[in-house]
mmCIF file of C-alpha atoms in Angstrom:
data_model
loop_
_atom_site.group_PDB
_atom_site.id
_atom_site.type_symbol
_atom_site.label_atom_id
_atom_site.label_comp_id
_atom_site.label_asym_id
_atom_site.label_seq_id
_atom_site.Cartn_x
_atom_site.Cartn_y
_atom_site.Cartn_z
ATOM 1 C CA UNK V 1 0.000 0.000 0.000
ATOM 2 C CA UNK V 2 1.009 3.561 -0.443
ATOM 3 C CA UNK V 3 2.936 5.314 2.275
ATOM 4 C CA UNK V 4 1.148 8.881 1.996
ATOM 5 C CA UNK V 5 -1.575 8.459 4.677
ATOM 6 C CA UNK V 6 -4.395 9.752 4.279
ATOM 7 C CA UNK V 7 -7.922 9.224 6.640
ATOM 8 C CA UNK V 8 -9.573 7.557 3.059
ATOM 9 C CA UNK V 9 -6.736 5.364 2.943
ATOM 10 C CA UNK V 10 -6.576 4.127 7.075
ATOM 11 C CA UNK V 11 -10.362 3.820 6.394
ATOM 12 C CA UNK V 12 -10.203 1.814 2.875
ATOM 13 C CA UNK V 13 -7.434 -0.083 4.694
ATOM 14 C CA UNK V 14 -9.536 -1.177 7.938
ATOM 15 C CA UNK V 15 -12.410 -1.977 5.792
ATOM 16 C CA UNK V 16 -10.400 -4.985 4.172
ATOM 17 C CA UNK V 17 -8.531 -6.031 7.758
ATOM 18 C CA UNK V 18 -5.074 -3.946 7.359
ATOM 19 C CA UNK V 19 -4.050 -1.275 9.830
ATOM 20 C CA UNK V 20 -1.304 1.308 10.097
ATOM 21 C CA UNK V 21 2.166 0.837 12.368
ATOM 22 C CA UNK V 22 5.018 2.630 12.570
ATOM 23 C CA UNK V 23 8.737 1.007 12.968
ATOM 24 C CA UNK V 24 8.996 3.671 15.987
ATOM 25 C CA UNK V 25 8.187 7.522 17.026
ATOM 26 C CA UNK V 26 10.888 9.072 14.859
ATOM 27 C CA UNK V 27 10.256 6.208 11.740
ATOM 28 C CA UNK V 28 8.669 7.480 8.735
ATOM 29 C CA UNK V 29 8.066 4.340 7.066
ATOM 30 C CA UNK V 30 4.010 2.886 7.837
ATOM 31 C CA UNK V 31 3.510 -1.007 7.678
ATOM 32 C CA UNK V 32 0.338 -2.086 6.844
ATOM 33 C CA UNK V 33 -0.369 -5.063 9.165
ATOM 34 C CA UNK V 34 -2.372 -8.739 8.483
ATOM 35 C CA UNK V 35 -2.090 -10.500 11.413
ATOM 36 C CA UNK V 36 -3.078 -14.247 10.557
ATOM 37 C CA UNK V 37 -4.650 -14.243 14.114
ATOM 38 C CA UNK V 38 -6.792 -11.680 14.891
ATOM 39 C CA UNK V 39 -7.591 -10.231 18.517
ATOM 40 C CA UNK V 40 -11.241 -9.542 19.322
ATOM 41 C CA UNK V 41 -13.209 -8.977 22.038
ATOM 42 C CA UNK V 42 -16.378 -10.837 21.851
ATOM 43 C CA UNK V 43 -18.830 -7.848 23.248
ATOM 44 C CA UNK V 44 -21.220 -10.633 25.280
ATOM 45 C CA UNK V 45 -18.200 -11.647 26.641
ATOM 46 C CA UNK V 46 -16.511 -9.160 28.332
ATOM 47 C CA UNK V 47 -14.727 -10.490 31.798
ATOM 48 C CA UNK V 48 -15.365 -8.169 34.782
ATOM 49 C CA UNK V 49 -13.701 -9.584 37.488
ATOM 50 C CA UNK V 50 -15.354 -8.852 41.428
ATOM 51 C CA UNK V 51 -12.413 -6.606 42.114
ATOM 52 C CA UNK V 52 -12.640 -4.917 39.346
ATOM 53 C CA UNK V 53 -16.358 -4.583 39.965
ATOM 54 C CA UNK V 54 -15.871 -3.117 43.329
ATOM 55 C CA UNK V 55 -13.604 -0.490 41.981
ATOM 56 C CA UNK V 56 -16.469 0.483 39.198
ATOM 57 C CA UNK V 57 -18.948 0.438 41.529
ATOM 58 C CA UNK V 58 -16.812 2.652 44.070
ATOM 59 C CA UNK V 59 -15.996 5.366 40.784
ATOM 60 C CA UNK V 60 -12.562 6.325 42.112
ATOM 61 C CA UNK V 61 -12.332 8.383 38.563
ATOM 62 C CA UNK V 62 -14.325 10.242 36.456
ATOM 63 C CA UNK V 63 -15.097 8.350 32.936
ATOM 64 C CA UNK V 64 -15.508 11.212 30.288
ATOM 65 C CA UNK V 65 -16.285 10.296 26.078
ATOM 66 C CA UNK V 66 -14.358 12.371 23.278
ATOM 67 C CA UNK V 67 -13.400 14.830 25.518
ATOM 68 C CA UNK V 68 -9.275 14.707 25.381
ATOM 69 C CA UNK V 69 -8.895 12.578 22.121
ATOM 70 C CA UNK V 70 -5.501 13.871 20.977
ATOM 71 C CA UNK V 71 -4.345 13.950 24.559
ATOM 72 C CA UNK V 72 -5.222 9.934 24.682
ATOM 73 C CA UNK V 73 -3.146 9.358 21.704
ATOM 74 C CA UNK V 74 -0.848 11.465 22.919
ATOM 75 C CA UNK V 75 -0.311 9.615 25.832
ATOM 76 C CA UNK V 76 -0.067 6.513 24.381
ATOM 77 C CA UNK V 77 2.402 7.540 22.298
ATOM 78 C CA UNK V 78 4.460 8.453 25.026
ATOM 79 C CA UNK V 79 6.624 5.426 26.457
ATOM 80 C CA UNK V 80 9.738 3.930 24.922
ATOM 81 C CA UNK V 81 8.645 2.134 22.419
ATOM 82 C CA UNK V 82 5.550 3.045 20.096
ATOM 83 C CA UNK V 83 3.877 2.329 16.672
ATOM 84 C CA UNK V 84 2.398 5.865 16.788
ATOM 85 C CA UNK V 85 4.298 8.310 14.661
ATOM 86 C CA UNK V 86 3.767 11.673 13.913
ATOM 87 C CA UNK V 87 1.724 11.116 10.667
ATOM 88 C CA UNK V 88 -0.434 8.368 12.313
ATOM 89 C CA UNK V 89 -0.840 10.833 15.510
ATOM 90 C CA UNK V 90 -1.921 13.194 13.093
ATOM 91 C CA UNK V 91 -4.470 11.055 10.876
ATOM 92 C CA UNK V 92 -6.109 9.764 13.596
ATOM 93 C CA UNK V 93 -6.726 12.857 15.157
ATOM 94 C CA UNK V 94 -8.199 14.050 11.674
ATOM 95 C CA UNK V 95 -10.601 11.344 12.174
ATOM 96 C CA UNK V 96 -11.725 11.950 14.760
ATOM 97 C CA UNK V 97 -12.671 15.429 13.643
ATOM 98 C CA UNK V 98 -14.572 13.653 10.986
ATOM 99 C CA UNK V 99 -16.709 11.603 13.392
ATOM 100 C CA UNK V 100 -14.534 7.940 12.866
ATOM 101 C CA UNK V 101 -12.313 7.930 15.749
ATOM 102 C CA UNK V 102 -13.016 8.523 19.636
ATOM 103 C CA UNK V 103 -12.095 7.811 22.860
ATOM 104 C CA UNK V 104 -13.140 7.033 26.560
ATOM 105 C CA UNK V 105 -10.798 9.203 29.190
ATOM 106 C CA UNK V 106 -10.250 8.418 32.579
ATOM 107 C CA UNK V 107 -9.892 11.173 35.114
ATOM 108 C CA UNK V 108 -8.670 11.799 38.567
ATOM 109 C CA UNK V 109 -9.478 15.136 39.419
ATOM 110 C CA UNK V 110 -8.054 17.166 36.384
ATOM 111 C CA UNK V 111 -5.279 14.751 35.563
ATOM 112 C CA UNK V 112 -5.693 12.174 32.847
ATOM 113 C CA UNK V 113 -4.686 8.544 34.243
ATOM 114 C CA UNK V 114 -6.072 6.526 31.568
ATOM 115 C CA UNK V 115 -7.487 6.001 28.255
ATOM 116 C CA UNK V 116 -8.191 4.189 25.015
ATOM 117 C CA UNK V 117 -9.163 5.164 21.517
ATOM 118 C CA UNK V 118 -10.003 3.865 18.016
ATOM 119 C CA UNK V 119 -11.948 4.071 14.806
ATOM 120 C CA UNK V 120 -15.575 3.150 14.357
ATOM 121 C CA UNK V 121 -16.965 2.015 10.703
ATOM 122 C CA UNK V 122 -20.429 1.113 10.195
ATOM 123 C CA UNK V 123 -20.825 -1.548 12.998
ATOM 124 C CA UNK V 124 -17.061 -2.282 13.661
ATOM 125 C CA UNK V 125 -14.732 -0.680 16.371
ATOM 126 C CA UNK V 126 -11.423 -1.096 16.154
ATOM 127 C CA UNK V 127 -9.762 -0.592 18.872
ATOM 128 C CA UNK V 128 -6.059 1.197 18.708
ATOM 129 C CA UNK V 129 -3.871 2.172 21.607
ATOM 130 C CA UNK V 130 -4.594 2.581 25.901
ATOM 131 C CA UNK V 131 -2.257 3.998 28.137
ATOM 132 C CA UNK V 132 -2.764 3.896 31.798
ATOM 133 C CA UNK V 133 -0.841 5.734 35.192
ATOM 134 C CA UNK V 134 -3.098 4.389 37.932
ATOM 135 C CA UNK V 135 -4.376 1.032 38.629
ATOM 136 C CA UNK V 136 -7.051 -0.444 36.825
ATOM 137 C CA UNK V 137 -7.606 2.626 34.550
ATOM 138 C CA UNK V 138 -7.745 1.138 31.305
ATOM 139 C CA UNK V 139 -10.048 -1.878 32.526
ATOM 140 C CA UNK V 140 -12.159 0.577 33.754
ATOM 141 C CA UNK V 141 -11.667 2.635 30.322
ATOM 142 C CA UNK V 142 -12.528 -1.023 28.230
ATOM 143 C CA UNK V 143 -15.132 -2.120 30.555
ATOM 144 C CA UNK V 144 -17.146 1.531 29.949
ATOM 145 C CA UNK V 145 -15.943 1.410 26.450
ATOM 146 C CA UNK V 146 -17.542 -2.395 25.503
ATOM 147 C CA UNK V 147 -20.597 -1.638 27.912
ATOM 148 C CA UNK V 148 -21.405 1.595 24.859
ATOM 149 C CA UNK V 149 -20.562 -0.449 21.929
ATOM 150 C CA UNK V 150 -22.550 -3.104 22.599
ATOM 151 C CA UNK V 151 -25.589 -1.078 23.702
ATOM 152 C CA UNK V 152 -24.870 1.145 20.640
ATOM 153 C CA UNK V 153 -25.273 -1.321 17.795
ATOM 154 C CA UNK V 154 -21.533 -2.436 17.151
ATOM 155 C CA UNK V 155 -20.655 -6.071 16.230
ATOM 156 C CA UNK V 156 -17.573 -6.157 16.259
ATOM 157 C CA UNK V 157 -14.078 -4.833 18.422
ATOM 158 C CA UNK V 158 -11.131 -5.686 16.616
ATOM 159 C CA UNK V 159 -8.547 -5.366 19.341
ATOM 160 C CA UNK V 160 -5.131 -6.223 16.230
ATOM 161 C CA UNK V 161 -3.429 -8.427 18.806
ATOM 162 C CA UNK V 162 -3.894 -10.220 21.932
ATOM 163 C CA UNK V 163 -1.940 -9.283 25.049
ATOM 164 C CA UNK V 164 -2.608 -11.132 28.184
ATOM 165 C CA UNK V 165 -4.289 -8.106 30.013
ATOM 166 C CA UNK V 166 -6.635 -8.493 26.936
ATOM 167 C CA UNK V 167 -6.885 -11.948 27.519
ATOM 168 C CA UNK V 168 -7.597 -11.694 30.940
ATOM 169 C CA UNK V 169 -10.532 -9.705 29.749
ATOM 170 C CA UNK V 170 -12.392 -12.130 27.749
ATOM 171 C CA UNK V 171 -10.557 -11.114 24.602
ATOM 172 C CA UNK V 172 -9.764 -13.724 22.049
ATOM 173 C CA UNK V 173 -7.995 -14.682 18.864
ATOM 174 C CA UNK V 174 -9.594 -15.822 15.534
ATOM 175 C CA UNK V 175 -8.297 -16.970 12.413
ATOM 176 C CA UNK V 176 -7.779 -14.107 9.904
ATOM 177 C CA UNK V 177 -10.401 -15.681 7.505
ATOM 178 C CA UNK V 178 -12.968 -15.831 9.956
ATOM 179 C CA UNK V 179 -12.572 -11.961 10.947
ATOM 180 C CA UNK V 180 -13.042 -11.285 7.253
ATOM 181 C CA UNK V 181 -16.688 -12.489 7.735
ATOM 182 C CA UNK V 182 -17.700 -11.044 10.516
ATOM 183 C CA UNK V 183 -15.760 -7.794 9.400
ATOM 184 C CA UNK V 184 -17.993 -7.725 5.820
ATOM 185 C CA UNK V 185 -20.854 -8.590 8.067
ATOM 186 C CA UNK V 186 -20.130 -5.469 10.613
ATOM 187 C CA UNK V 187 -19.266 -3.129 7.621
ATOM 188 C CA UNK V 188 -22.547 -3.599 5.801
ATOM 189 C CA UNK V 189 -24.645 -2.217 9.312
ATOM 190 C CA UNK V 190 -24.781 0.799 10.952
ATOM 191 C CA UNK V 191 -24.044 1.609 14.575
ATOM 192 C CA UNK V 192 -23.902 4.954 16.418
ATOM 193 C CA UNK V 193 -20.958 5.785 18.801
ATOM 194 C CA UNK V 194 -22.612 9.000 19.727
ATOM 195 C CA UNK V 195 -25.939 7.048 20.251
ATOM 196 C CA UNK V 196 -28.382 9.690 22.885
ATOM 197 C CA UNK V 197 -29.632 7.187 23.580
ATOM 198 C CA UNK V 198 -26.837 5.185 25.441
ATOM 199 C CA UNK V 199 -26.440 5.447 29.125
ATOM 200 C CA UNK V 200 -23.672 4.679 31.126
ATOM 201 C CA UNK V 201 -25.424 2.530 33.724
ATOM 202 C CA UNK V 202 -22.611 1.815 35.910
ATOM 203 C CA UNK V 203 -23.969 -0.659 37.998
ATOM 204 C CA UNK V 204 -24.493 -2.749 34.444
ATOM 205 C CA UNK V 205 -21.048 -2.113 33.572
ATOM 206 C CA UNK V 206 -19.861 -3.290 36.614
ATOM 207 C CA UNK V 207 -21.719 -6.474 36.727
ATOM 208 C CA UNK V 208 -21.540 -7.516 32.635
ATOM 209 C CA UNK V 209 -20.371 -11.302 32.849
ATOM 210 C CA UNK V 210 -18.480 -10.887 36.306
ATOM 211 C CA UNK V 211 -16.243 -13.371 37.193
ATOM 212 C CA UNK V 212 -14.372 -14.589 40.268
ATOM 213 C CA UNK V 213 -10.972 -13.046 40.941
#
């Protein structure tokens, strides 16, 4: 694929399973990534363990939606190693002025402790990048994050790759033929991100498929 990125082509590119990476920060070169297994999180499936309900239920943050989206990437371009160059730091944040990428922010007080962000197509998410500086911030940030998608219409959350703090959530990995399917089958339906509808019930986020641990 060609290395001028543009948001058409990240968008052409995650509507036939390849997404953007950078060598490192200072790289200019993109690679557009295949994986053979693909990460997902199943969104009826989502693993809330009791601890982490208690600390939900207890809201020792604030949980805020597209309020600090270049600040989230920014953050999680910030450690030693990253995929996020300046070009995709830029892109993304040019999609989300065009309604296709958002993000869930964690707060304590005014400072930002967590986060995660990604693009939204039709009925897919695909999730990108978290960053967190307090204990359970991103699980908070993916719990609040799959509670909206799933009440929102999405199919699908393409997570790229499994880690085992994904794993430990419920995520899983699928053979790259089968994510074409349900990929085709996400893009061809409509969900809303923004839905008005949505509420963030937190005692249902807190208790979606809770688990002993």
């Amino acid at each position: 694929m060609p290395q001028d990125l543009t948001t058409d082509l990240i968008l052409y590119a995650y509507s036939i399973g390849v997404f953007p990476m950078a060598d490192s920060r200072e790289s200019t070169h993109i690679n557009w990534i295949e994986p053979r297994l693909r990460g997902i999180f199943p969104l009826n499936h989502f693993h809330v363990s009791k601890s982490l309900a208690r600390t939900i239920l207890r809201q020792p943050f604030q949980v805020t939606v597209n309020t600090a989206f270049a600040e989230v990437v920014s953050a999680c371009a910030d450690r030693d190693e990253t995929w996020i160059n300046h070009d995709i730091q830029t892109r993304y944040i040019d999609l989300f002025h065009l309604g296709h990428a958002h993000s869930i922010e964690v707060w304590d007080d005014s400072d930002l402790v967590g986060g995660v962000y990604g693009i939204s197509i039709g009925a897919a998410f695909f999730g990108e990048s978290m960053f967190s500086k307090r204990t359970k911030a991103t699980k908070i940030a993916l719990a609040y994050l799959v509670h909206r998608l799933s009440k929102s219409g999405f199919e699908l959350f393409d997570t790229q790759f499994i880690t085992p703090h994904l794993a430990s959530l419920g995520a899983i990995e699928i053979p790259k033929e089968k994510y074409k399917i349900l990929l085709a089958d996400a893009l061809s339906k409509t969900a809303d991100f923004d839905n008005p509808d949505y509420c963030s019930d937190v005692f249902a986020i807190a208790h979606r498929n809770t688990h002993t641990s």
